[in-house]
Short mmCIF file of C-alpha atoms in Angstrom, two decimals:
data_model
loop_
_atom_site.label_atom_id
_atom_site.label_comp_id
_atom_site.label_asym_id
_atom_site.label_seq_id
_atom_site.Cartn_x
_atom_site.Cartn_y
_atom_site.Cartn_z
CA MET A 623 52.51 -95.63 0.37
CA GLU A 624 53.20 -92.16 -0.61
CA PHE A 625 50.24 -92.33 -3.04
CA VAL A 626 47.75 -93.38 -0.43
CA LEU A 627 48.89 -90.73 1.91
CA LEU A 628 48.29 -88.07 -0.90
CA ILE A 629 44.96 -89.33 -1.46
CA VAL A 630 44.25 -89.41 2.10
CA ALA A 631 45.34 -85.76 2.57
CA LEU A 632 43.51 -84.60 -0.54
CA ALA A 633 40.21 -86.34 1.08
CA LEU A 634 40.83 -84.61 4.31
CA ALA A 635 41.47 -81.30 2.43
CA GLY A 636 38.16 -81.80 0.66
CA CYS A 637 36.45 -82.53 3.82
CA LEU A 638 38.10 -79.58 5.45
CA ALA A 639 36.78 -77.27 2.67
CA GLY A 640 33.35 -78.94 2.86
CA VAL A 641 33.18 -78.28 6.58
CA ARG A 642 34.37 -74.66 6.28
CA LEU A 643 31.81 -73.91 3.33
CA GLY A 644 29.18 -75.59 5.26
CA LEU A 645 30.07 -73.30 8.37
CA GLN A 646 29.93 -70.24 5.73
CA ALA A 647 26.85 -71.30 4.31
CA ARG A 648 25.39 -71.53 7.92
CA GLN A 649 26.67 -68.39 8.97
CA GLN A 650 25.30 -66.33 5.73
CA SER A 651 21.85 -68.20 6.54
CA THR A 652 21.80 -67.19 10.05
CA ARG A 653 22.84 -63.64 8.67
CA LEU A 654 20.31 -63.60 6.03
CA ALA A 655 17.67 -64.81 8.82
CA GLU A 656 18.69 -62.02 10.98
CA LEU A 657 18.45 -59.29 8.31
CA ASN A 658 14.94 -60.52 7.18
CA ASP A 659 13.81 -60.46 10.87
CA SER A 660 15.37 -56.88 10.87
CA LEU A 661 13.74 -55.98 7.75
CA GLU A 662 10.42 -57.25 8.65
CA SER A 663 10.63 -55.45 12.02
CA ARG A 664 11.71 -52.33 10.23
CA ILE A 665 8.82 -52.65 7.78
CA SER A 666 6.05 -53.40 10.68
CA GLU A 667 7.49 -50.19 12.45
CA ARG A 668 7.38 -48.30 9.24
CA THR A 669 3.68 -49.55 8.50
CA GLN A 670 2.73 -48.60 11.83
CA GLU A 671 4.07 -45.18 11.53
CA LEU A 672 2.39 -44.49 8.12
CA ARG A 673 -0.94 -46.14 10.02
CA LEU A 674 -0.69 -43.38 12.65
CA ALA A 675 0.09 -40.60 10.20
CA LEU A 676 -2.57 -41.64 8.17
CA GLU A 677 -4.90 -41.56 11.32
CA ALA A 678 -3.42 -38.34 12.59
CA SER A 679 -4.12 -36.71 9.12
CA ASP A 680 -7.52 -38.03 8.89
CA GLU A 681 -8.07 -36.62 12.38
CA GLN A 682 -6.22 -33.29 11.19
CA ALA A 683 -8.71 -33.20 8.01
CA LYS A 684 -11.74 -33.76 10.25
CA ALA A 685 -10.54 -30.95 12.79
CA VAL A 686 -10.15 -28.72 9.62
CA ALA A 687 -13.65 -29.54 8.53
CA ALA A 688 -15.15 -29.07 11.87
CA ALA A 689 -13.17 -25.57 12.36
CA SER A 690 -14.59 -24.49 8.60
CA GLN A 691 -18.12 -25.59 9.40
CA ALA A 692 -17.89 -23.84 12.85
CA LYS A 693 -16.60 -20.62 11.11
CA SER A 694 -19.24 -20.95 8.69
CA ASP A 695 -21.79 -21.40 11.34
CA PHE A 696 -20.56 -18.38 13.45
CA LEU A 697 -20.43 -16.22 10.08
CA ALA A 698 -24.31 -17.02 9.39
CA GLY A 699 -25.11 -16.55 12.88
CA MET A 700 -23.07 -13.08 12.95
CA SER A 701 -24.67 -12.17 9.68
CA HIS A 702 -28.23 -12.81 10.91
CA GLU A 703 -27.91 -11.04 14.22
CA LEU A 704 -26.33 -7.92 12.80
CA ARG A 705 -28.78 -7.70 9.94
CA THR A 706 -31.77 -7.86 12.34
CA PRO A 707 -30.98 -4.47 14.17
CA LEU A 708 -29.79 -3.09 10.79
CA ASN A 709 -33.04 -3.59 9.39
CA ALA A 710 -34.79 -1.18 11.50
CA VAL A 711 -31.85 1.40 11.32
CA ILE A 712 -31.57 1.48 7.56
CA GLY A 713 -35.42 1.10 7.11
CA PHE A 714 -36.67 3.83 9.43
CA ALA A 715 -34.02 6.18 8.26
CA GLU A 716 -35.23 5.72 4.55
CA LEU A 717 -38.69 6.18 5.60
CA MET A 718 -37.76 9.60 7.16
CA ARG A 719 -36.10 10.44 3.92
CA MET A 720 -39.02 9.31 2.14
CA ASN A 721 -41.49 11.35 4.29
CA GLU A 722 -39.70 14.81 3.97
CA GLN A 723 -42.37 16.55 2.01
CA ALA A 724 -45.25 15.11 4.21
CA GLU A 725 -43.23 15.59 7.35
CA PRO A 726 -40.32 18.17 6.68
CA LEU A 727 -36.97 17.62 8.53
CA THR A 728 -34.68 20.62 9.85
CA ARG A 729 -31.38 20.76 8.06
CA ARG A 730 -29.61 19.18 10.95
CA GLN A 731 -32.09 16.09 11.29
CA SER A 732 -31.77 15.62 7.58
CA GLN A 733 -27.87 15.59 7.84
CA ALA A 734 -28.55 13.05 10.74
CA VAL A 735 -30.59 10.91 8.81
CA GLU A 736 -27.87 11.04 5.81
CA GLN A 737 -25.33 10.08 8.45
CA ILE A 738 -27.42 7.14 9.75
CA LEU A 739 -28.07 5.86 6.33
CA GLY A 740 -24.36 6.14 5.38
CA SER A 741 -23.43 4.28 8.63
CA GLY A 742 -25.74 1.72 8.28
CA GLN A 743 -24.88 1.10 4.64
CA GLN A 744 -21.19 1.24 5.59
CA LEU A 745 -21.70 -1.50 8.27
CA LEU A 746 -23.63 -3.66 5.93
CA SER A 747 -20.93 -3.49 3.24
CA LEU A 748 -18.67 -4.67 5.95
CA ILE A 749 -20.89 -7.62 7.00
CA GLU A 750 -20.81 -8.62 2.96
CA GLU A 751 -17.12 -8.36 2.63
CA VAL A 752 -16.47 -10.41 5.65
CA LEU A 753 -18.61 -12.76 4.43
CA ASP A 754 -17.22 -12.94 0.86
CA LEU A 755 -13.55 -13.23 2.04
CA ALA A 756 -14.75 -16.31 4.17
CA ARG A 757 -16.60 -17.89 1.47
CA ILE A 758 -13.29 -17.38 -0.76
CA GLU A 759 -11.31 -18.79 1.86
CA ALA A 760 -13.53 -21.86 2.20
CA GLY A 761 -13.81 -22.29 -1.51
CA LYS A 762 -17.58 -21.84 -1.20
CA LEU A 763 -18.12 -18.54 -3.18
CA SER A 764 -20.89 -19.06 -5.76
CA MET A 765 -19.93 -17.79 -9.15
CA SER A 766 -22.05 -17.15 -12.40
CA VAL A 767 -19.32 -16.61 -15.43
CA GLU A 768 -20.66 -15.47 -18.48
CA ARG A 769 -19.88 -13.10 -21.34
CA VAL A 770 -20.36 -9.44 -19.92
CA ASP A 771 -20.27 -6.27 -21.61
CA PRO A 772 -17.56 -4.19 -19.56
CA GLN A 773 -18.61 -0.94 -20.69
CA LEU A 774 -22.24 -1.35 -19.54
CA VAL A 775 -21.06 -2.28 -15.87
CA VAL A 776 -18.71 0.59 -16.06
CA ARG A 777 -21.24 3.14 -16.93
CA GLN A 778 -23.55 1.56 -13.85
CA VAL A 779 -20.73 1.89 -11.49
CA CYS A 780 -19.89 5.45 -12.67
CA ASP A 781 -23.31 6.62 -12.27
CA ASN A 782 -23.94 4.98 -8.93
CA LEU A 783 -20.75 6.59 -7.63
CA ARG A 784 -20.80 9.93 -9.47
CA PRO A 785 -22.81 11.72 -6.56
CA THR A 786 -20.05 10.33 -4.04
CA ALA A 787 -17.42 12.09 -6.18
CA GLU A 788 -18.98 15.32 -6.39
CA ALA A 789 -19.60 15.62 -2.98
CA ALA A 790 -15.96 14.73 -2.32
CA GLY A 791 -15.15 17.33 -4.99
CA VAL A 792 -13.59 14.79 -7.34
CA THR A 793 -14.05 14.80 -10.95
CA LEU A 794 -14.93 11.20 -12.12
CA ARG A 795 -14.31 10.41 -15.88
CA ALA A 796 -15.80 7.58 -17.69
CA PRO A 797 -14.27 5.97 -20.50
CA ALA A 798 -15.38 6.50 -24.13
CA PRO A 799 -17.65 3.87 -25.49
CA THR A 800 -15.72 1.00 -27.16
CA ALA A 801 -17.77 -1.17 -29.50
CA GLY A 802 -17.11 -5.09 -29.52
CA LEU A 803 -15.45 -5.54 -26.22
CA GLY A 804 -16.52 -8.45 -23.76
CA VAL A 805 -15.13 -10.40 -21.06
CA VAL A 806 -15.55 -13.36 -19.22
CA ALA A 807 -16.63 -12.71 -15.76
CA ASP A 808 -19.47 -12.78 -13.11
CA ARG A 809 -21.35 -9.70 -13.75
CA THR A 810 -22.41 -8.93 -10.14
CA ARG A 811 -18.63 -9.62 -8.97
CA LEU A 812 -17.13 -7.31 -11.61
CA ARG A 813 -19.43 -4.59 -10.48
CA GLN A 814 -18.54 -5.22 -6.85
CA VAL A 815 -14.80 -5.16 -7.81
CA LEU A 816 -14.99 -1.79 -9.94
CA SER A 817 -17.28 -0.37 -7.37
CA ASN A 818 -14.32 -0.76 -4.55
CA LEU A 819 -11.63 0.29 -6.51
CA LEU A 820 -13.77 3.66 -7.83
CA SER A 821 -14.81 4.16 -4.27
CA ASN A 822 -11.12 3.85 -2.75
CA ALA A 823 -10.13 6.16 -5.59
CA ILE A 824 -12.44 9.02 -4.60
CA LYS A 825 -12.17 8.38 -0.82
CA TYR A 826 -8.29 8.71 -0.94
CA ASN A 827 -8.20 11.42 -3.37
CA ARG A 828 -7.47 15.26 -3.01
CA GLU A 829 -10.24 17.81 -3.22
CA GLY A 830 -10.06 19.03 -7.01
CA GLY A 831 -8.41 15.59 -7.89
CA ASP A 832 -9.58 13.13 -10.86
CA VAL A 833 -10.53 9.65 -11.14
CA LEU A 834 -10.32 8.16 -14.57
CA LEU A 835 -11.61 4.70 -15.75
CA GLU A 836 -10.14 3.13 -18.99
CA VAL A 837 -11.14 0.18 -20.78
CA ARG A 838 -8.74 -1.27 -23.26
CA GLN A 839 -8.12 -4.69 -25.03
CA THR A 840 -4.64 -6.20 -24.56
CA ALA A 841 -2.89 -9.06 -26.04
CA GLU A 842 -4.18 -11.32 -22.92
CA GLY A 843 -7.58 -9.92 -22.61
CA VAL A 844 -9.37 -6.94 -21.49
CA ALA A 845 -7.71 -4.57 -19.01
CA LEU A 846 -9.82 -2.19 -16.92
CA SER A 847 -7.98 0.65 -15.09
CA VAL A 848 -8.85 3.09 -12.36
CA HIS A 849 -6.46 6.01 -12.23
CA ASP A 850 -6.43 8.65 -9.37
CA THR A 851 -4.55 11.60 -8.05
CA GLY A 852 -4.65 10.81 -4.48
CA VAL A 853 -2.29 10.45 -1.97
CA GLY A 854 -0.43 7.27 -3.40
CA ILE A 855 1.11 4.42 -1.68
CA PRO A 856 4.48 4.32 -0.22
CA GLU A 857 6.94 1.87 -2.20
CA ASP A 858 8.01 0.17 1.09
CA ARG A 859 4.33 -0.74 1.73
CA MET A 860 3.19 -1.90 -1.59
CA ALA A 861 3.88 -5.45 -0.57
CA GLU A 862 0.90 -4.99 2.29
CA LEU A 863 -1.28 -3.72 -0.19
CA PHE A 864 -3.67 -6.68 -0.42
CA GLN A 865 -3.46 -8.16 3.14
CA PRO A 866 -6.84 -8.30 4.59
CA PHE A 867 -7.64 -5.66 7.37
CA ASN A 868 -4.33 -3.71 6.64
CA ARG A 869 -5.01 -0.10 6.03
CA LEU A 870 -1.50 0.87 5.27
CA GLY A 871 -1.03 3.33 8.39
CA ARG A 872 -4.52 5.25 7.58
CA GLU A 873 -6.27 3.67 10.67
CA THR A 874 -6.16 7.04 12.25
CA SER A 875 -7.30 9.12 9.30
CA ASP A 876 -10.85 10.34 9.07
CA VAL A 877 -11.38 8.30 5.75
CA ALA A 878 -13.64 5.26 6.87
CA GLY A 879 -12.69 1.74 5.83
CA THR A 880 -11.84 -1.32 6.97
CA GLY A 881 -9.08 -3.00 4.97
CA ILE A 882 -11.11 -5.90 3.51
CA GLY A 883 -12.19 -4.56 -0.08
CA LEU A 884 -8.98 -4.86 -1.83
CA ALA A 885 -8.15 -8.16 -0.31
CA VAL A 886 -11.71 -9.47 -1.62
CA SER A 887 -11.30 -7.52 -4.87
CA ARG A 888 -8.25 -9.59 -5.77
CA ARG A 889 -9.61 -12.95 -4.84
CA LEU A 890 -12.55 -12.23 -7.13
CA ALA A 891 -10.64 -11.26 -9.73
CA GLU A 892 -8.54 -14.60 -9.48
CA ALA A 893 -11.56 -16.51 -9.26
CA MET A 894 -12.91 -14.92 -12.64
CA ASN A 895 -9.34 -16.09 -14.19
CA GLY A 896 -8.18 -12.64 -13.68
CA ARG A 897 -5.81 -10.66 -11.77
CA LEU A 898 -5.62 -7.13 -10.21
CA GLU A 899 -2.47 -5.20 -10.03
CA CYS A 900 -1.55 -1.82 -8.74
CA ALA A 901 1.34 0.64 -9.63
CA SER A 902 1.33 3.90 -7.35
CA VAL A 903 3.66 6.72 -6.51
CA ALA A 904 3.65 8.48 -3.43
CA GLY A 905 2.08 11.61 -3.25
CA GLU A 906 1.07 11.72 -7.18
CA GLY A 907 -1.64 8.64 -7.07
CA SER A 908 -2.40 5.16 -7.83
CA THR A 909 -3.76 3.08 -10.98
CA PHE A 910 -5.39 -0.23 -10.13
CA THR A 911 -5.78 -2.43 -13.22
CA LEU A 912 -8.14 -5.46 -13.39
CA HIS A 913 -7.37 -7.95 -16.16
CA LEU A 914 -10.11 -10.40 -17.32
CA PRO A 915 -10.13 -12.78 -20.21
CA LEU A 916 -11.74 -11.70 -23.42
CA ALA A 917 -14.89 -12.93 -24.55
CA ARG A 918 -15.13 -14.14 -28.15
CA GLN A 919 -18.69 -12.88 -28.45
CA VAL A 920 -20.35 -9.87 -26.83
CA SER A 921 -23.68 -10.56 -25.34
CA THR A 922 -26.58 -8.13 -26.47
CA PRO A 923 -26.53 -5.18 -23.74
CA ILE A 924 -29.30 -5.48 -21.38
CA THR A 925 -30.90 -2.17 -20.18
CA ALA A 926 -31.45 -2.34 -16.43
CA SER A 927 -35.00 -1.66 -15.87
CA SER A 928 -36.04 0.69 -13.04
CA ILE A 929 -37.73 -0.99 -10.01
CA PRO A 930 -41.53 -0.14 -9.71
CA THR A 931 -42.05 1.82 -6.68
CA GLY A 932 -45.34 3.48 -7.39
CA THR A 933 -48.47 2.87 -5.42
CA LEU A 934 -49.46 -0.71 -5.03
CA PRO A 935 -53.22 -1.62 -5.68
CA ALA A 936 -55.47 -1.98 -2.87
CA ALA A 937 -55.23 -5.35 -0.88
CA THR A 938 -54.88 -7.07 2.25
CA MET A 939 -51.77 -8.13 3.46
CA LEU A 940 -50.81 -10.46 6.15
CA TYR A 941 -47.23 -10.00 7.89
CA VAL A 942 -45.89 -12.44 10.29
CA GLU A 943 -42.92 -11.21 12.53
CA ASP A 944 -41.92 -11.22 16.09
CA ASN A 945 -39.71 -8.28 16.34
CA PRO A 946 -41.47 -5.05 17.46
CA SER A 947 -38.93 -2.32 15.53
CA ASN A 948 -39.41 -4.55 12.24
CA ILE A 949 -43.32 -4.49 12.75
CA ALA A 950 -43.10 -0.99 13.17
CA LEU A 951 -41.12 -0.32 10.17
CA MET A 952 -43.33 -2.18 8.02
CA ARG A 953 -46.57 -0.25 9.16
CA HIS A 954 -44.86 2.87 8.08
CA VAL A 955 -43.42 1.27 4.50
CA ILE A 956 -46.87 0.01 3.73
CA ALA A 957 -48.59 3.20 4.52
CA ALA A 958 -46.08 4.70 2.29
CA LEU A 959 -46.52 2.36 -0.62
CA GLY A 960 -50.12 2.09 -1.21
CA PRO A 961 -53.79 1.52 0.15
CA ILE A 962 -52.77 -2.00 1.71
CA GLN A 963 -54.60 -3.18 4.79
CA LEU A 964 -52.00 -4.71 6.69
CA HIS A 965 -52.48 -7.42 9.44
CA VAL A 966 -49.69 -8.58 11.75
CA ALA A 967 -49.13 -11.91 13.66
CA GLU A 968 -46.20 -12.15 16.00
CA ASN A 969 -45.69 -15.95 15.81
CA GLY A 970 -46.21 -18.75 13.47
CA HIS A 971 -49.32 -20.18 14.76
CA GLU A 972 -51.14 -16.80 15.19
CA GLY A 973 -50.02 -16.37 11.43
CA LEU A 974 -51.70 -19.71 10.50
CA SER A 975 -54.76 -18.84 12.31
CA LEU A 976 -54.95 -15.44 10.85
CA ALA A 977 -54.17 -16.66 7.22
CA ARG A 978 -57.41 -18.99 7.26
CA ASP A 979 -59.58 -16.43 8.84
CA LEU A 980 -58.51 -13.30 6.72
CA ARG A 981 -57.72 -15.25 3.13
CA PRO A 982 -55.08 -12.13 2.50
CA ASP A 983 -54.13 -11.47 -0.94
CA VAL A 984 -50.40 -11.83 0.22
CA ILE A 985 -48.45 -12.87 3.06
CA LEU A 986 -45.21 -11.83 4.08
CA LEU A 987 -43.16 -13.61 6.62
CA ASP A 988 -40.17 -13.79 8.93
CA ILE A 989 -38.20 -17.06 8.80
CA ASN A 990 -36.95 -17.12 12.44
CA LEU A 991 -40.31 -17.18 14.11
CA PRO A 992 -40.84 -18.40 17.92
CA GLY A 993 -42.65 -21.89 17.92
CA LEU A 994 -43.44 -22.33 14.37
CA SER A 995 -40.46 -21.47 11.95
CA GLY A 996 -41.15 -19.80 8.67
CA PHE A 997 -40.72 -23.11 6.73
CA GLU A 998 -43.01 -24.91 8.75
CA LEU A 999 -45.50 -22.11 8.42
CA LYS A 1000 -45.11 -22.19 4.75
CA ALA A 1001 -45.45 -25.78 4.64
CA ARG A 1002 -48.70 -25.76 6.59
CA LEU A 1003 -50.26 -22.83 4.37
CA ASP A 1004 -49.40 -24.89 1.39
CA ALA A 1005 -51.23 -28.03 2.86
CA ASP A 1006 -54.47 -26.17 3.83
CA PRO A 1007 -56.78 -25.89 0.96
CA LEU A 1008 -58.05 -22.42 2.28
CA THR A 1009 -54.65 -20.85 2.08
CA ARG A 1010 -52.79 -22.95 -0.62
CA GLY A 1011 -53.16 -20.30 -3.36
CA ILE A 1012 -51.84 -17.28 -1.33
CA PRO A 1013 -48.51 -16.23 -2.57
CA VAL A 1014 -46.21 -16.06 0.30
CA LEU A 1015 -42.85 -14.03 0.47
CA ALA A 1016 -40.18 -14.52 2.91
CA LEU A 1017 -38.16 -11.64 4.66
CA SER A 1018 -35.56 -12.70 6.57
CA ALA A 1019 -32.08 -11.77 8.02
CA SER A 1020 -31.00 -15.38 6.98
CA ALA A 1021 -29.00 -14.26 3.65
CA MET A 1022 -26.42 -16.91 3.27
CA PRO A 1023 -26.53 -18.43 -0.30
CA GLN A 1024 -27.87 -21.85 1.10
CA ASP A 1025 -30.64 -19.92 3.00
CA VAL A 1026 -31.77 -18.16 -0.15
CA LYS A 1027 -31.82 -21.62 -2.19
CA ARG A 1028 -33.65 -23.22 0.73
CA GLY A 1029 -36.15 -20.66 0.51
CA ARG A 1030 -36.82 -20.77 -2.90
CA ASP A 1031 -36.80 -24.47 -2.85
CA ALA A 1032 -39.64 -23.86 -0.14
CA GLY A 1033 -41.58 -22.51 -2.64
CA PHE A 1034 -41.59 -19.03 -1.60
CA ARG A 1035 -42.60 -16.34 -4.31
CA ASP A 1036 -39.79 -14.23 -3.17
CA TYR A 1037 -37.10 -14.49 -0.63
CA LEU A 1038 -36.18 -10.99 0.45
CA THR A 1039 -33.31 -9.99 2.80
CA LYS A 1040 -32.65 -7.75 5.75
CA PRO A 1041 -31.78 -5.00 6.18
CA LEU A 1042 -35.19 -4.25 4.08
CA ASP A 1043 -34.65 -2.91 0.51
CA ILE A 1044 -38.24 -0.91 -0.04
CA PRO A 1045 -37.86 -0.70 -3.63
CA ALA A 1046 -37.44 -4.65 -3.82
CA LEU A 1047 -40.25 -5.08 -1.56
CA ALA A 1048 -42.66 -2.87 -3.56
CA ALA A 1049 -41.63 -4.71 -6.74
CA ALA A 1050 -42.20 -8.22 -5.09
CA LEU A 1051 -45.42 -7.11 -3.80
CA ASN A 1052 -46.56 -5.93 -7.26
CA ARG A 1053 -45.66 -9.24 -8.69
CA ALA A 1054 -47.26 -11.31 -6.00
CA LEU A 1055 -50.35 -8.96 -6.03
CA GLY A 1056 -50.36 -9.64 -9.80
CA SER A 1057 -50.21 -13.38 -9.73
CA ALA A 1058 -52.90 -13.36 -6.95
CA GLU A 1059 -55.24 -11.19 -9.44
CA ASP A 1060 -54.63 -13.52 -12.30
CA LEU A 1061 -55.46 -16.66 -9.97
CA ARG A 1062 -58.68 -14.87 -9.14
CA SER A 1063 -59.71 -14.03 -12.79
CA LYS A 1064 -59.12 -17.74 -13.64
CA VAL A 1065 -61.24 -19.15 -10.66
CA ALA A 1066 -64.16 -16.83 -11.74
CA ALA A 1067 -63.95 -17.74 -15.13
#
């Protein structure tokens, strides 16, 4: 009997243990199900959060892109609107200076003309610097990096700024020629940086001061240094030196400036895989050093040829322009350049009609014309057998890189920008008239 009871007790214990294990398993299963549901809920919530974050990021990216495009459109429009009146201001001032022998100016009038030219050029430089800064920040700055002879660029910059230094009573000392040095840089941008550094060294110098340029090879490349004996920069303001629009307290001084040049110069140096540094002592002067990579081989120096500005050959020219000031300026310019018979049309349709009737030797037209744009007019001229072979030049205040590229793609013989560069116009007309004469000779043969 005791054995039977023992067996029964063991069986009951086994049953209870099984029930207990079953209950525990059920509890664990329920808990796992709850955890799984919780995990799935959290994953769903996190997925939704990530989806919303991605959508917000996408919207933000679109907003940034739209803002960048709006900024580019604004700058392009600002450039065009400012260049148009500057074309008349600088152009007429240059004409007055060119015609001094035929129509002498008084001393005060000559000084006024120089002031007009200087202020116009300063405003034009400001436009270019603002546009450069915007292009750099947007990552749209075009660079043509190649092997460049820094000695040649330095000599060109020194020759250009020597009259400014002499007028300011500052001695400008160029470096002694050094053979074999070459840098990897954009030639135009290198000239821009050096011009900015040199002009600052002259502007912020003292009368009787010195500006010295030094070109030397270093362990990491080539260093171009500009030393001056000017006012220097206080140590506590050195950190603000390359900030855009910051003139370090000289806003009220008599020295003209905007505070953009150094910011643009440093960014240009970095875009050429270099760097721009400054060391300065207040009251003693400053040294700005541009470091650039060393080129393995120096390209053969190319001597800059002078732009032909002599008398143009006798020819017939059609000018299509709607701005009265620009038309008046062009009449004076052409009269000064040579025996060219100038005809003017004030809109695209009138220009097309005159081109068919006159068959001029060359056509110069604005891009932003009322009724028929310059590009549309160019296309119609090319489509007409009567006008197809006439060289067509563009002269426009639309001077952004994409505008120039579009003009070249459209087939303009030259794309000139406002304000008008008279020597560049003369050179372009010489080229166009030369090609027109060659074409006529071939047809006659």
